[in-house]
Every structure is written in structure tokens, then in C-alpha cells.
Coordinates of C-alpha atoms in Angstrom, one line a residue:
X385 CA 24.6 -84.5 117.9
X386 CA 21.1 -83.1 117.4
X387 CA 22.1 -79.6 118.6
X388 CA 25.1 -79.3 116.4
X389 CA 25.2 -76.2 114.1
X390 CA 27.7 -75.5 111.2
X391 CA 29.0 -72.5 113.2
X392 CA 30.6 -75.1 115.5
X393 CA 32.9 -76.6 112.8
X394 CA 36.5 -76.3 113.6
X395 CA 37.7 -76.5 110.0
X396 CA 36.6 -74.8 106.8
X397 CA 33.3 -76.1 105.3
X398 CA 35.1 -77.7 102.4
X399 CA 37.0 -80.2 104.6
X400 CA 35.4 -83.6 104.8
X401 CA 33.7 -83.7 108.2
X402 CA 32.5 -80.1 108.4
X403 CA 31.2 -80.5 104.8
X404 CA 29.3 -83.6 105.7
X405 CA 28.1 -82.2 109.0
X406 CA 26.8 -79.1 107.2
X407 CA 25.1 -81.1 104.6
X408 CA 23.4 -83.3 107.2
X409 CA 22.4 -80.2 109.2
X410 CA 20.9 -78.7 106.0
X411 CA 18.9 -81.8 105.4
X412 CA 17.7 -82.2 109.0
X413 CA 16.6 -78.6 109.5
X414 CA 14.5 -78.4 106.4
X415 CA 11.5 -80.1 104.9
X416 CA 12.2 -80.3 101.1
X417 CA 14.9 -80.9 98.6
X418 CA 15.0 -77.3 97.5
X419 CA 15.0 -75.9 101.1
X420 CA 17.9 -78.2 102.0
X421 CA 20.0 -76.9 99.0
X422 CA 19.1 -73.3 99.9
X423 CA 20.1 -73.8 103.5
X424 CA 23.4 -75.3 102.5
X425 CA 24.1 -72.3 100.2
X426 CA 23.0 -69.8 102.9
X427 CA 25.7 -71.2 105.2
X428 CA 28.4 -69.5 103.1
X429 CA 31.9 -70.8 102.9
X430 CA 32.5 -73.6 100.3
X431 CA 28.9 -73.5 99.1
X432 CA 29.4 -75.5 95.9
X433 CA 30.9 -78.5 97.8
X434 CA 28.4 -78.4 100.7
X435 CA 25.4 -77.9 98.3
X436 CA 26.6 -80.8 96.1
X437 CA 26.8 -83.1 99.1
X438 CA 23.5 -81.8 100.4
X439 CA 21.9 -82.4 97.0
X440 CA 23.1 -86.0 97.0
X441 CA 21.8 -86.7 100.5
X442 CA 18.5 -84.8 99.8
X443 CA 18.0 -86.6 96.5
X444 CA 18.5 -90.0 98.2
X445 CA 16.1 -88.9 101.0
X446 CA 13.3 -87.2 99.1
X447 CA 13.7 -89.0 95.7
X448 CA 14.0 -87.8 92.2
X449 CA 10.4 -86.6 92.0
X450 CA 11.1 -84.0 94.7
X451 CA 13.5 -82.2 92.4
X452 CA 11.5 -79.5 90.5
X453 CA 11.6 -79.6 86.8
X454 CA 12.8 -76.0 86.7
X455 CA 16.1 -77.3 88.2
X456 CA 16.5 -80.2 85.8
X457 CA 15.1 -79.0 82.4
X458 CA 17.8 -76.5 81.7
X459 CA 20.5 -79.2 82.4
X460 CA 23.1 -79.0 79.6
X461 CA 26.4 -80.7 80.4
X462 CA 29.2 -80.4 77.7
X463 CA 30.9 -83.7 77.1
X464 CA 34.6 -83.0 76.4
X465 CA 36.0 -84.8 73.4
X466 CA 32.6 -85.7 71.9
X467 CA 32.4 -83.0 69.2
X468 CA 30.0 -80.6 70.9
X469 CA 27.7 -83.3 72.3
X470 CA 26.0 -82.5 75.6
X471 CA 24.4 -84.5 78.3
X472 CA 20.8 -83.7 79.2
X473 CA 18.8 -85.0 82.2
X474 CA 17.5 -88.0 80.3
X475 CA 21.1 -89.0 79.3
X476 CA 22.4 -88.6 82.8
X477 CA 19.5 -90.6 84.3
X478 CA 20.2 -93.4 81.8
X479 CA 23.9 -93.4 82.6
X480 CA 23.1 -93.4 86.4
X481 CA 20.7 -96.4 85.9
X482 CA 23.4 -98.3 83.9
X483 CA 26.1 -97.6 86.5
X484 CA 23.7 -98.6 89.3
X485 CA 23.1 -102.0 87.8

């Protein structure tokens, strides 16, 4: 549905299909990873869910190099149960590669 817009969703944006539709819309109507994320957030509603799905799609479409360092350098993910250890971008990329085979 090339003319579909998130305003046409019949359920809240956090529901499966409206969320996916909004994420695809954000990707199709923008030209960069960052713009897609911003468009998803600007829709309002369940912004964290829609932006997360958009980020996954945009990352797959544009590739890792399209994500600006200012979005990844401050990454600092606490690892519960690991005595204060944190995951940084390099750790998460390593884990993703191992999980991906």
C-alpha cells in the first residue's frame, strides 16, 4: 500500500501490524538511517517500540556504516548479574557476529 500513512492505523502503534507498518513507512519516506528513526519518533504514540523496529529495518537496509558514531560511541549497557560490567558497542557487535554464525 504505497499511499498508506500511520494515521490510518486502526490500533495503537505498539500493536504488531501498526508498529510494523509505521516502521516501514518511516523507512520508505526517508533517505537515511537517522531520518528514519526521527520520522518514527515524530509519529508519537509508542515511540520506543516503533523506533526500535525502524532501527532494525533501517540498519538492515542502510548497513552499520550508516549509523553515526555519535549514536554508538556513548553506548553503555549494564549487564545484570555481572558485577558492574557493561556492554559497549564492540562487545555487542562481537556478540551479534557470534549469534549470527
